[in-house]
């Protein structure tokens, strides 16, 4: 019996060890991003800037100044600026910044090379700040808290953290298969409870909104009419089945 206990303790230790190994295995180095963007940049800039549309649904009339953190392809920063919403973007990957500026010259003075852990902005510079997919490559909650604290520091009203939805089984399976060939898909998914609990200590209130719901994505693709989409989204987002959206848009009210 004792042997059995010892064996099961050893196996659960092994399990924990393997779990920790898996936890630290997300690749997030500058070289990883430079290589990933060499493979994926062209495809990303072709995508509909869905995050910009869903963010637009949350903006109030006085939200004049927006920050995108870890913008990568910066196609959302670009869309917001094209709509007349002043948006600055930052990222640590010099290569992707160069690619983004070359693809969209209007981004020239809008995107900056900067680390999200220590941003070169004064307190409360932006009304709203957001990122999409950034938290997917961090296994340490401690690191995430540093990032959230810094995001809160530079923001006045809303922080938006869009993360991959752990409740979407179809998406998890797709990423599991894709990750066999490409590390970009080896990433962290979040449940609504998990992302809420990370943001809660820093915010007055946290709300989780569905991002990339098939029906709304279709509406966006078909109409491009952001004010129409905003009206429909704000009326019906409550009715969405959260398990079907690709991302969760965690919003912290400051
Ligand atoms: C998943 S990509 C973001 C994709 C982006 N939302 C888009 O639609 O193109 C994550 C980005 O985070 C950037 N990144 C990683 N660590 C960073 C840090 N500490 N500060 C700023 N950016 C960082 C990477 O260079 C990469 O471009």
Short mmCIF file of C-alpha atoms and ligand atoms in Angstrom, two decimals:
data_model
loop_
_atom_site.label_atom_id
_atom_site.label_comp_id
_atom_site.label_asym_id
_atom_site.label_seq_id
_atom_site.Cartn_x
_atom_site.Cartn_y
_atom_site.Cartn_z
CA UNK A 1 0.00 0.00 0.00
CA UNK A 2 2.82 2.34 1.03
CA UNK A 3 4.58 1.46 -2.17
CA UNK A 4 1.42 2.34 -4.07
CA UNK A 5 1.25 5.72 -2.29
CA UNK A 6 4.91 6.34 -3.03
CA UNK A 7 4.37 5.36 -6.65
CA UNK A 8 1.36 7.61 -7.02
CA UNK A 9 3.14 10.48 -5.23
CA UNK A 10 6.09 10.04 -7.57
CA UNK A 11 3.82 9.97 -10.57
CA UNK A 12 1.92 13.07 -9.44
CA UNK A 13 5.28 14.84 -8.88
CA UNK A 14 6.27 13.77 -12.36
CA UNK A 15 2.90 15.06 -13.59
CA UNK A 16 3.48 18.41 -11.89
CA UNK A 17 7.00 18.57 -13.31
CA UNK A 18 5.73 17.83 -16.83
CA UNK A 19 2.94 20.39 -16.32
CA UNK A 20 5.52 23.01 -15.29
CA UNK A 21 7.69 22.09 -18.27
CA UNK A 22 4.65 22.57 -20.52
CA UNK A 23 3.92 25.84 -18.74
CA UNK A 24 7.31 27.32 -19.54
CA UNK A 25 7.39 26.01 -23.06
CA UNK A 26 5.57 28.91 -24.76
CA UNK A 27 8.01 30.52 -27.09
CA UNK A 28 8.11 34.31 -26.76
CA UNK A 29 11.61 35.46 -27.65
CA UNK A 30 12.39 38.25 -30.17
CA UNK A 31 13.95 35.63 -32.51
CA UNK A 32 10.82 33.50 -32.29
CA UNK A 33 8.68 36.51 -33.25
CA UNK A 34 10.99 37.64 -36.06
CA UNK A 35 10.80 34.12 -37.55
CA UNK A 36 7.05 33.79 -36.97
CA UNK A 37 6.38 37.12 -38.64
CA UNK A 38 8.52 36.11 -41.62
CA UNK A 39 6.08 33.24 -42.13
CA UNK A 40 2.81 34.90 -41.13
CA UNK A 41 2.93 38.66 -41.68
CA UNK A 42 1.48 38.68 -45.20
CA UNK A 43 -1.43 36.50 -44.10
CA UNK A 44 -2.16 38.64 -41.00
CA UNK A 45 -2.43 41.90 -42.91
CA UNK A 46 -5.01 40.31 -45.22
CA UNK A 47 -7.29 39.45 -42.28
CA UNK A 48 -10.31 41.56 -41.47
CA UNK A 49 -9.27 43.68 -38.44
CA UNK A 50 -11.90 42.05 -36.22
CA UNK A 51 -10.39 43.30 -32.97
CA UNK A 52 -10.75 46.92 -34.17
CA UNK A 53 -14.48 46.34 -34.89
CA UNK A 54 -15.20 44.70 -31.53
CA UNK A 55 -13.19 47.34 -29.71
CA UNK A 56 -15.16 50.03 -31.54
CA UNK A 57 -18.32 48.55 -29.98
CA UNK A 58 -16.93 49.45 -26.53
CA UNK A 59 -15.64 52.94 -27.24
CA UNK A 60 -17.46 55.95 -25.86
CA UNK A 61 -17.59 59.33 -27.58
CA UNK A 62 -14.79 60.74 -25.39
CA UNK A 63 -12.33 57.90 -26.02
CA UNK A 64 -10.04 59.85 -28.30
CA UNK A 65 -6.67 58.30 -27.62
CA UNK A 66 -6.05 54.55 -27.93
CA UNK A 67 -2.98 52.32 -27.44
CA UNK A 68 -2.43 48.90 -29.00
CA UNK A 69 0.13 46.86 -27.06
CA UNK A 70 2.10 44.11 -28.87
CA UNK A 71 0.36 45.02 -32.12
CA UNK A 72 2.36 42.65 -34.38
CA UNK A 73 0.92 43.18 -37.85
CA UNK A 74 -0.78 46.37 -36.53
CA UNK A 75 -3.76 45.83 -38.81
CA UNK A 76 -6.08 46.85 -35.95
CA UNK A 77 -4.04 50.01 -35.20
CA UNK A 78 -4.21 50.81 -38.88
CA UNK A 79 -7.99 50.32 -39.09
CA UNK A 80 -8.65 52.51 -36.03
CA UNK A 81 -6.51 55.33 -37.46
CA UNK A 82 -8.29 55.03 -40.80
CA UNK A 83 -11.57 55.50 -38.93
CA UNK A 84 -10.24 58.72 -37.38
CA UNK A 85 -9.50 57.22 -33.95
CA UNK A 86 -5.97 58.17 -32.85
CA UNK A 87 -4.24 54.89 -32.09
CA UNK A 88 -0.57 54.37 -31.19
CA UNK A 89 0.93 50.88 -31.40
CA UNK A 90 3.92 49.29 -29.70
CA UNK A 91 5.81 46.00 -30.06
CA UNK A 92 9.28 44.71 -29.15
CA UNK A 93 9.88 43.02 -32.51
CA UNK A 94 11.81 45.46 -34.70
CA UNK A 95 11.37 43.28 -37.80
CA UNK A 96 7.57 43.31 -37.62
CA UNK A 97 7.48 47.05 -37.01
CA UNK A 98 9.52 47.56 -40.19
CA UNK A 99 7.24 45.20 -42.13
CA UNK A 100 4.11 46.99 -40.85
CA UNK A 101 5.45 50.44 -41.76
CA UNK A 102 6.45 49.24 -45.21
CA UNK A 103 3.05 47.66 -45.84
CA UNK A 104 1.14 50.67 -44.48
CA UNK A 105 3.19 53.90 -44.65
CA UNK A 106 0.53 55.82 -42.67
CA UNK A 107 1.74 53.82 -39.63
CA UNK A 108 5.15 55.50 -39.78
CA UNK A 109 4.63 57.83 -36.85
CA UNK A 110 2.09 55.64 -35.12
CA UNK A 111 4.08 52.51 -34.18
CA UNK A 112 7.01 52.34 -31.81
CA UNK A 113 9.47 49.75 -30.63
CA UNK A 114 8.77 49.43 -26.91
CA UNK A 115 8.52 46.83 -24.16
CA UNK A 116 5.04 46.42 -22.67
CA UNK A 117 6.63 45.75 -19.27
CA UNK A 118 8.07 49.23 -19.09
CA UNK A 119 6.43 51.67 -21.42
CA UNK A 120 7.85 55.05 -22.19
CA UNK A 121 4.52 56.86 -21.66
CA UNK A 122 3.33 59.08 -18.83
CA UNK A 123 0.64 57.82 -16.44
CA UNK A 124 -2.85 57.83 -17.96
CA UNK A 125 -1.72 58.87 -21.43
CA UNK A 126 -4.42 56.82 -23.17
CA UNK A 127 -8.19 56.64 -22.70
CA UNK A 128 -8.22 52.98 -23.76
CA UNK A 129 -5.49 50.38 -24.25
CA UNK A 130 -5.84 46.93 -25.76
CA UNK A 131 -4.00 43.85 -26.98
CA UNK A 132 -5.10 40.75 -28.78
CA UNK A 133 -3.35 37.38 -28.41
CA UNK A 134 -0.49 38.89 -26.39
CA UNK A 135 -1.16 36.98 -23.14
CA UNK A 136 -1.19 33.67 -25.05
CA UNK A 137 2.59 33.39 -24.83
CA UNK A 138 3.06 33.91 -21.07
CA UNK A 139 2.86 30.99 -18.68
CA UNK A 140 3.75 32.97 -15.57
CA UNK A 141 0.89 34.75 -13.82
CA UNK A 142 3.47 36.91 -12.06
CA UNK A 143 4.67 38.23 -15.41
CA UNK A 144 1.08 38.81 -16.50
CA UNK A 145 0.42 40.87 -13.36
CA UNK A 146 3.43 43.08 -14.17
CA UNK A 147 2.06 43.60 -17.68
CA UNK A 148 -1.44 44.40 -16.41
CA UNK A 149 -0.08 46.82 -13.79
CA UNK A 150 1.88 48.66 -16.50
CA UNK A 151 -1.12 48.70 -18.85
CA UNK A 152 -3.27 50.16 -16.06
CA UNK A 153 -0.62 52.80 -15.33
CA UNK A 154 -0.72 54.28 -18.86
CA UNK A 155 -4.54 54.06 -19.22
CA UNK A 156 -7.37 56.30 -17.98
CA UNK A 157 -10.62 54.47 -18.58
CA UNK A 158 -10.56 50.96 -20.09
CA UNK A 159 -8.01 48.19 -20.42
CA UNK A 160 -8.88 45.48 -22.91
CA UNK A 161 -7.10 42.10 -22.88
CA UNK A 162 -8.24 39.73 -25.65
CA UNK A 163 -7.28 36.12 -25.04
CA UNK A 164 -7.84 32.75 -26.69
CA UNK A 165 -11.04 31.14 -25.43
CA UNK A 166 -10.46 27.91 -23.49
CA UNK A 167 -14.17 27.07 -23.70
CA UNK A 168 -14.00 26.72 -27.49
CA UNK A 169 -13.15 23.01 -27.92
CA UNK A 170 -13.07 23.23 -31.71
CA UNK A 171 -10.45 25.99 -31.62
CA UNK A 172 -8.32 24.19 -29.02
CA UNK A 173 -8.27 21.06 -31.16
CA UNK A 174 -7.39 23.04 -34.28
CA UNK A 175 -4.51 24.73 -32.49
CA UNK A 176 -3.32 21.41 -31.03
CA UNK A 177 -3.05 19.97 -34.54
CA UNK A 178 -1.46 23.10 -36.06
CA UNK A 179 1.07 23.34 -33.21
CA UNK A 180 2.67 20.07 -34.35
CA UNK A 181 4.08 21.97 -37.32
CA UNK A 182 4.21 25.55 -36.09
CA UNK A 183 5.10 26.84 -32.60
CA UNK A 184 2.94 29.91 -33.12
CA UNK A 185 -0.05 27.72 -32.29
CA UNK A 186 1.44 26.43 -29.07
CA UNK A 187 -0.15 28.92 -26.74
CA UNK A 188 -2.15 29.49 -23.59
CA UNK A 189 -5.95 29.49 -23.62
CA UNK A 190 -7.95 31.20 -20.86
CA UNK A 191 -11.32 30.52 -19.28
CA UNK A 192 -13.47 33.57 -18.49
CA UNK A 193 -12.85 32.94 -14.77
CA UNK A 194 -9.07 32.83 -15.19
CA UNK A 195 -8.72 36.07 -17.13
CA UNK A 196 -11.25 37.78 -14.87
CA UNK A 197 -9.32 36.80 -11.74
CA UNK A 198 -6.07 38.16 -13.21
CA UNK A 199 -7.60 41.56 -13.98
CA UNK A 200 -9.84 41.96 -10.93
CA UNK A 201 -7.18 43.20 -8.42
CA UNK A 202 -6.30 46.08 -10.76
CA UNK A 203 -9.74 47.23 -11.89
CA UNK A 204 -12.92 48.69 -10.44
CA UNK A 205 -14.94 46.16 -12.42
CA UNK A 206 -14.21 43.48 -15.02
CA UNK A 207 -16.53 42.31 -17.77
CA UNK A 208 -15.96 39.54 -20.31
CA UNK A 209 -17.24 40.17 -23.85
CA UNK A 210 -17.34 37.66 -26.70
CA UNK A 211 -14.85 38.39 -29.50
CA UNK A 212 -15.01 36.74 -32.91
CA UNK A 213 -18.44 35.23 -32.67
CA UNK A 214 -19.24 33.56 -36.05
CA UNK A 215 -22.47 35.58 -36.60
CA UNK A 216 -20.88 38.95 -35.78
CA UNK A 217 -17.78 38.14 -37.83
CA UNK A 218 -20.06 37.42 -40.79
CA UNK A 219 -21.92 40.70 -40.26
CA UNK A 220 -18.61 42.61 -40.13
CA UNK A 221 -17.28 40.90 -43.26
CA UNK A 222 -20.51 41.47 -45.17
CA UNK A 223 -21.21 45.08 -44.22
CA UNK A 224 -17.98 46.78 -43.04
CA UNK A 225 -20.43 49.18 -41.36
CA UNK A 226 -18.96 49.64 -37.90
CA UNK A 227 -21.76 51.76 -36.41
CA UNK A 228 -24.37 49.27 -37.57
CA UNK A 229 -22.30 46.38 -36.12
CA UNK A 230 -21.90 48.33 -32.86
CA UNK A 231 -25.66 48.76 -32.50
CA UNK A 232 -26.37 45.08 -33.14
CA UNK A 233 -23.49 43.85 -30.97
CA UNK A 234 -24.39 45.98 -27.97
CA UNK A 235 -27.99 44.79 -28.18
CA UNK A 236 -27.30 41.07 -28.63
CA UNK A 237 -23.85 40.14 -27.30
CA UNK A 238 -25.47 38.89 -24.05
CA UNK A 239 -27.26 36.22 -26.03
CA UNK A 240 -24.06 34.73 -27.52
CA UNK A 241 -23.00 31.24 -26.60
CA UNK A 242 -19.57 32.03 -25.13
CA UNK A 243 -18.27 28.58 -26.13
CA UNK A 244 -18.47 29.54 -29.81
CA UNK A 245 -16.34 32.66 -29.79
CA UNK A 246 -12.66 32.40 -30.65
CA UNK A 247 -11.50 34.99 -28.16
CA UNK A 248 -12.63 36.54 -24.92
CA UNK A 249 -12.36 40.28 -24.68
CA UNK A 250 -11.69 40.94 -21.00
CA UNK A 251 -12.44 44.56 -20.18
CA UNK A 252 -11.23 46.22 -17.03
CA UNK A 253 -12.94 49.48 -16.03
CA UNK A 254 -10.53 51.81 -14.17
C1 LIG B 1 0.23 37.26 -31.00
S1 LIG B 1 1.26 38.54 -31.55
C2 LIG B 1 0.10 39.86 -31.65
C3 LIG B 1 -0.71 39.80 -32.89
C4 LIG B 1 -1.49 41.06 -33.15
N1 LIG B 1 -2.59 41.21 -32.25
C5 LIG B 1 -1.97 41.08 -34.61
O1 LIG B 1 -3.20 41.02 -34.83
O2 LIG B 1 -1.13 41.13 -35.49
C6 LIG B 1 2.17 38.94 -30.12
C7 LIG B 1 3.17 40.11 -30.28
O3 LIG B 1 3.70 40.40 -28.98
C8 LIG B 1 4.97 40.97 -29.16
N2 LIG B 1 5.63 40.99 -27.85
C9 LIG B 1 6.11 39.95 -27.13
N3 LIG B 1 6.61 40.36 -25.96
C10 LIG B 1 6.42 41.71 -25.92
C11 LIG B 1 6.68 42.72 -24.95
N4 LIG B 1 7.25 42.42 -23.78
N5 LIG B 1 6.32 43.98 -25.23
C12 LIG B 1 5.73 44.31 -26.41
N6 LIG B 1 5.46 43.40 -27.36
C13 LIG B 1 5.80 42.11 -27.12
C14 LIG B 1 5.60 40.08 -30.20
O4 LIG B 1 6.70 40.69 -30.83
C15 LIG B 1 4.41 39.82 -31.14
O5 LIG B 1 4.44 40.69 -32.24
#
